[in-house]
Coordinates of C-alpha atoms (C1' of nucleotides) in Angstrom, one line a residue:
Chain A
M10 CA 29.2 -29.4 -11.2
P11 CA 32.1 -27.9 -13.1
E12 CA 34.4 -25.6 -11.1
L13 CA 37.5 -23.8 -12.4
P14 CA 39.6 -26.9 -13.2
E15 CA 36.7 -28.6 -15.0
V16 CA 35.9 -25.5 -17.1
E17 CA 39.6 -24.9 -17.9
T18 CA 39.7 -28.5 -19.1
L19 CA 36.8 -28.0 -21.5
C20 CA 38.4 -24.7 -22.6
R21 CA 41.7 -26.3 -23.5
Q22 CA 40.0 -29.2 -25.3
L23 CA 37.6 -26.9 -27.2
K24 CA 40.6 -25.0 -28.5
Q25 CA 42.0 -28.2 -30.0
T26 CA 38.6 -29.2 -31.4
I27 CA 36.6 -26.2 -32.7
L28 CA 39.0 -23.2 -32.9
G29 CA 38.7 -21.7 -36.3
A30 CA 35.8 -23.9 -37.3
V31 CA 32.7 -22.5 -38.9
I32 CA 29.4 -22.9 -37.1
E33 CA 26.9 -24.5 -39.4
E34 CA 23.9 -24.3 -37.0
L35 CA 23.0 -23.7 -33.4
V36 CA 20.0 -25.8 -32.4
I37 CA 18.3 -24.9 -29.1
L38 CA 16.5 -27.9 -27.7
D39 CA 15.3 -26.4 -24.4
N40 CA 13.3 -23.2 -24.8
K41 CA 14.3 -22.3 -21.2
L42 CA 17.6 -21.2 -22.8
G43 CA 15.9 -18.4 -24.8
H44 CA 16.5 -17.7 -28.4
P45 CA 20.1 -16.5 -29.2
E46 CA 20.2 -14.8 -32.6
N47 CA 21.4 -16.8 -35.5
V48 CA 25.2 -17.5 -35.4
A49 CA 25.4 -19.8 -38.4
G50 CA 28.2 -19.0 -40.8
L51 CA 30.4 -17.4 -38.1
Y52 CA 33.9 -18.8 -37.2
V53 CA 35.1 -19.6 -33.7
R54 CA 37.8 -16.9 -33.3
S55 CA 38.8 -17.7 -29.7
I56 CA 37.8 -19.6 -26.7
E57 CA 38.5 -18.5 -23.1
R58 CA 37.4 -19.1 -19.6
Q59 CA 36.4 -16.4 -17.1
G60 CA 35.8 -17.9 -13.7
K61 CA 33.3 -20.7 -14.5
F62 CA 32.1 -19.1 -17.7
L63 CA 33.2 -20.4 -21.1
L64 CA 33.4 -17.6 -23.7
I65 CA 33.3 -18.5 -27.3
R66 CA 34.2 -15.4 -29.4
L67 CA 32.6 -15.3 -32.8
D68 CA 33.5 -11.8 -34.0
Q69 CA 34.1 -8.3 -32.7
V70 CA 30.6 -8.0 -31.2
R71 CA 29.3 -11.5 -30.7
T72 CA 30.5 -13.9 -27.9
L73 CA 28.6 -16.9 -26.7
H74 CA 28.7 -17.0 -22.8
L75 CA 28.1 -20.5 -21.5
H76 CA 27.8 -21.4 -17.8
L77 CA 27.2 -25.1 -17.0
R78 CA 26.0 -24.5 -13.4
M79 CA 25.3 -27.7 -11.5
S80 CA 24.7 -30.5 -13.9
G81 CA 25.8 -29.2 -17.3
R82 CA 28.2 -31.1 -19.6
L83 CA 29.7 -30.3 -22.9
L84 CA 30.4 -33.3 -25.2
W85 CA 32.0 -33.5 -28.6
H86 CA 30.3 -36.0 -30.9
G87 CA 32.6 -36.3 -33.8
H88 CA 30.6 -38.8 -35.8
A89 CA 28.1 -40.4 -33.4
D90 CA 24.4 -40.1 -34.3
G91 CA 21.6 -39.3 -32.1
L92 CA 21.4 -37.2 -28.9
P93 CA 22.0 -38.2 -25.3
A94 CA 19.2 -37.8 -22.8
H95 CA 18.8 -34.2 -21.5
S96 CA 20.5 -32.6 -24.5
R97 CA 19.8 -28.8 -24.3
F98 CA 21.5 -27.4 -27.4
V99 CA 23.7 -28.5 -30.2
I100 CA 26.3 -26.5 -32.2
R101 CA 26.9 -28.2 -35.5
F102 CA 30.3 -28.0 -37.3
P103 CA 31.5 -29.6 -40.5
H104 CA 33.5 -32.1 -38.6
G105 CA 31.1 -32.9 -35.7
R106 CA 28.7 -31.6 -33.1
L107 CA 29.1 -30.0 -29.7
I108 CA 26.3 -31.0 -27.4
C109 CA 25.3 -29.6 -24.1
V110 CA 23.7 -32.1 -21.8
D111 CA 22.1 -30.8 -18.6
P112 CA 19.6 -32.8 -16.6
R113 CA 18.8 -30.1 -14.1
R114 CA 18.4 -27.4 -16.7
F115 CA 20.3 -24.7 -14.8
A116 CA 22.9 -24.1 -17.5
T117 CA 22.8 -20.8 -19.3
L118 CA 23.8 -19.8 -22.9
A119 CA 23.7 -16.2 -24.0
L120 CA 25.1 -13.9 -26.6
D121 CA 27.0 -11.2 -24.7
D122 CA 25.6 -12.1 -21.3
P123 CA 25.0 -8.9 -19.4
K124 CA 25.1 -10.9 -16.1
D125 CA 28.7 -12.1 -16.7
R126 CA 30.7 -9.7 -14.6
T127 CA 33.5 -12.1 -13.9
A128 CA 35.8 -10.3 -16.4
Q129 CA 37.7 -8.1 -14.0
V130 CA 37.7 -10.5 -11.1
P131 CA 41.1 -12.1 -10.3
D132 CA 41.6 -15.6 -11.7
P133 CA 43.1 -18.0 -9.1
L134 CA 44.7 -20.2 -11.8
K135 CA 46.8 -17.2 -13.0
A136 CA 47.3 -15.5 -9.7
L137 CA 45.7 -15.8 -6.3
S138 CA 46.9 -12.8 -4.4
A139 CA 46.9 -13.1 -0.6
S140 CA 46.8 -9.4 -0.1
K141 CA 43.8 -9.0 -2.4
L142 CA 42.0 -11.7 -0.5
R143 CA 42.9 -10.1 2.8
K144 CA 41.7 -6.7 1.7
A145 CA 38.4 -8.1 0.3
A146 CA 37.8 -9.9 3.6
Q147 CA 38.2 -6.8 5.7
G148 CA 35.2 -6.6 8.1
R149 CA 33.5 -9.6 6.6
Q150 CA 31.5 -11.7 9.0
A151 CA 30.7 -14.6 6.6
P152 CA 32.5 -17.9 7.1
V153 CA 35.7 -18.0 5.1
K154 CA 34.3 -21.0 3.2
S155 CA 31.4 -18.9 1.9
F156 CA 33.8 -16.0 1.2
L157 CA 35.9 -18.2 -1.1
L158 CA 32.8 -19.3 -3.0
N159 CA 31.8 -15.7 -3.7
Q160 CA 32.5 -15.2 -7.4
A161 CA 32.8 -11.5 -7.0
V162 CA 35.9 -12.0 -4.9
V163 CA 37.7 -14.8 -6.8
A164 CA 36.1 -16.3 -9.9
G165 CA 36.1 -20.1 -10.2
I166 CA 36.4 -21.7 -6.8
G167 CA 33.5 -24.0 -6.1
N168 CA 32.4 -26.3 -3.2
I169 CA 35.0 -29.1 -3.7
Y170 CA 38.0 -26.9 -4.1
A171 CA 37.0 -24.5 -1.3
C172 CA 36.9 -27.5 1.1
E173 CA 40.2 -28.8 -0.2
M174 CA 42.0 -25.4 0.0
L175 CA 40.9 -24.8 3.6
H176 CA 42.0 -28.2 4.6
A177 CA 45.4 -27.8 2.9
A178 CA 45.8 -24.4 4.6
S179 CA 44.7 -25.8 8.0
V180 CA 42.0 -23.2 8.3
N181 CA 38.6 -24.0 9.9
P182 CA 35.8 -23.3 7.3
W183 CA 33.6 -21.6 10.0
R184 CA 36.2 -18.9 10.7
R185 CA 34.9 -15.4 9.8
A186 CA 36.7 -14.2 6.7
G187 CA 37.6 -10.9 8.4
S188 CA 39.4 -12.7 11.2
L189 CA 42.1 -14.4 9.2
Q190 CA 45.7 -13.4 9.8
P191 CA 47.9 -12.4 6.9
A192 CA 49.9 -15.6 7.2
E193 CA 46.7 -17.6 6.8
W194 CA 45.7 -15.8 3.6
R195 CA 49.2 -16.4 2.3
K196 CA 48.8 -20.1 3.0
I197 CA 45.4 -20.2 1.4
A198 CA 46.7 -18.4 -1.7
R199 CA 49.7 -20.7 -2.0
V200 CA 47.8 -24.0 -1.6
G201 CA 44.9 -22.7 -3.7
R202 CA 47.1 -22.2 -6.7
T203 CA 48.7 -25.6 -6.3
I204 CA 45.4 -27.4 -5.9
L205 CA 43.7 -25.7 -8.8
R206 CA 46.7 -26.3 -11.1
H207 CA 47.0 -29.9 -10.0
A208 CA 43.3 -30.5 -10.5
T209 CA 43.5 -29.0 -14.0
E210 CA 46.4 -31.3 -14.9
C211 CA 44.2 -34.2 -13.7
R212 CA 41.3 -32.9 -16.0
G213 CA 39.0 -32.2 -13.0
T214 CA 37.3 -34.2 -10.3
S215 CA 34.9 -37.0 -11.4
I216 CA 33.1 -37.8 -8.2
S217 CA 29.9 -38.5 -10.0
D218 CA 28.8 -36.6 -13.1
W219 CA 31.8 -34.7 -14.4
R220 CA 33.2 -35.8 -17.7
D221 CA 35.5 -33.9 -20.1
L222 CA 34.7 -32.9 -23.7
Y223 CA 35.3 -36.5 -24.9
G224 CA 33.3 -38.2 -22.1
E225 CA 36.4 -39.1 -20.1
K226 CA 36.6 -39.0 -16.3
G227 CA 39.1 -36.7 -14.6
R228 CA 41.5 -38.0 -12.0
Y229 CA 41.6 -35.5 -9.2
Q230 CA 39.0 -37.5 -7.1
L231 CA 42.1 -39.7 -6.4
H232 CA 43.7 -36.7 -4.6
L233 CA 40.9 -35.4 -2.6
K234 CA 41.8 -35.0 1.1
V235 CA 38.4 -34.1 2.7
Y236 CA 35.6 -33.6 0.1
G237 CA 33.1 -36.5 0.3
R238 CA 35.3 -38.3 2.9
E239 CA 33.0 -38.0 6.0
G240 CA 34.0 -40.5 8.7
L241 CA 37.3 -41.4 7.0
P242 CA 40.6 -40.7 8.6
C243 CA 42.3 -37.4 7.9
A244 CA 45.4 -38.0 5.8
R245 CA 47.3 -35.5 7.9
C246 CA 46.3 -36.3 11.5
G247 CA 44.2 -39.4 11.4
E248 CA 41.1 -37.9 13.0
K249 CA 37.7 -38.5 11.4
I250 CA 36.7 -36.1 8.7
Q251 CA 33.5 -34.3 9.6
R252 CA 30.6 -33.0 7.5
T253 CA 28.7 -29.8 8.2
A254 CA 26.6 -27.4 6.3
I255 CA 27.8 -23.8 5.6
G256 CA 25.5 -21.6 3.6
G257 CA 23.5 -24.7 2.8
R258 CA 26.5 -26.4 1.1
G259 CA 28.0 -29.6 2.3
T260 CA 31.3 -28.8 3.9
Y261 CA 34.0 -31.4 4.8
Y262 CA 36.8 -30.7 7.2
C263 CA 39.1 -32.1 9.9
A264 CA 38.0 -30.6 13.2
A265 CA 41.4 -31.6 14.6
C266 CA 44.0 -30.1 12.2
Q267 CA 41.7 -27.3 11.0
K268 CA 41.1 -26.3 14.5
S269 CA 41.9 -22.6 14.3
K270 CA 40.5 -20.2 16.9
E271 CA 37.0 -18.9 16.4
R272 CA 35.9 -15.3 15.9
Chain B
dC30 C1' 8.6 -39.4 1.8
dC31 C1' 13.2 -37.9 3.2
dC32 C1' 17.8 -36.0 1.9
dT33 C1' 21.6 -34.7 -1.2
dA34 C1' 23.9 -32.8 -5.4
dT35 C1' 31.0 -29.8 -8.4
dG36 C1' 25.9 -23.1 -8.8
dT37 C1' 23.8 -18.8 -9.0
dT38 C1' 20.1 -15.5 -8.1
dC39 C1' 16.4 -13.5 -5.7
dC40 C1' 14.2 -11.9 -1.6
dC41 C1' 14.2 -10.3 2.9
dA42 C1' 16.0 -8.9 7.3
dA43 C1' 19.6 -6.6 10.0
Chain C
dC13 C1' 23.4 0.9 0.3
dT14 C1' 25.8 -3.4 2.1
dT15 C1' 25.9 -7.9 4.0
dG16 C1' 24.4 -12.5 5.1
dG17 C1' 21.1 -16.3 5.2
dG18 C1' 17.8 -19.1 3.3
dA19 C1' 14.6 -20.4 -0.4
dA20 C1' 14.1 -21.1 -5.2
dC21 C1' 15.3 -22.9 -9.6
dA22 C1' 14.6 -28.5 -11.9
dT23 C1' 15.9 -33.1 -11.9
dA24 C1' 17.9 -37.6 -10.5
dG25 C1' 19.5 -40.8 -7.3
dG26 C1' 20.2 -43.0 -2.8

DNA sequence: CCCTATGTTCCCAA
DNA sequence: CTTGGGAACATAGG
């Protein structure tokens, strides 16, 4: 479930909790995760986020790449004993344990993941450039909603924030990406930065599963304008929010104030 | 049994 | 070769 604001929240909290600590042991509890080589004895040199990936740098050559996918959570157990249900791996430190809980088992953990190509993709929290979006969308027939979810274009936007951004920009999610006008990309870029920053300040959106490193809910669910609000009145115009499916993903929008011309 | 779920990857067709 | 759409992955909950 985590998107950019949720992963950024974990990244910031991890820096406060395990930066500089020595790993005593990495215990893999789900063999679907594979068998990363032994990292015991290595220090956590730095922690960063690339899109929805969490990178834990251990030394010049070794970096743990963690992706939580749909249902992954990362929890800090300072002193508590035992393991929550669906625990998939544990990293043990002198002052506590980092536990990955993941019911659906989609999360991935790898040492220097060759599939992580998000490194040179623009990060929308730092800068979301309207001109880059517009150029990348040239000739694209896919709905703009699907385009924003494409991690090769911008890394970190997920289903909730794509819906929220398009609503804030008054752009219909079905519009073909290549058909948007420069002013519409500027609007998307502007509201996108604002929404992602605000959601990060709120420590993410806890609509159901999401919890931060310490098991606390985020607060951005209190600010959602369309996601999960089918049938409720649009905060801007009062019309009922609609739900549709784009690319197999639930998509919420206001057909009245996101009524921008097709094609 | 049906559908849905904050994500990505694979396969296939155009 | 690129793009886009749908199924698949695995599990829980309504």
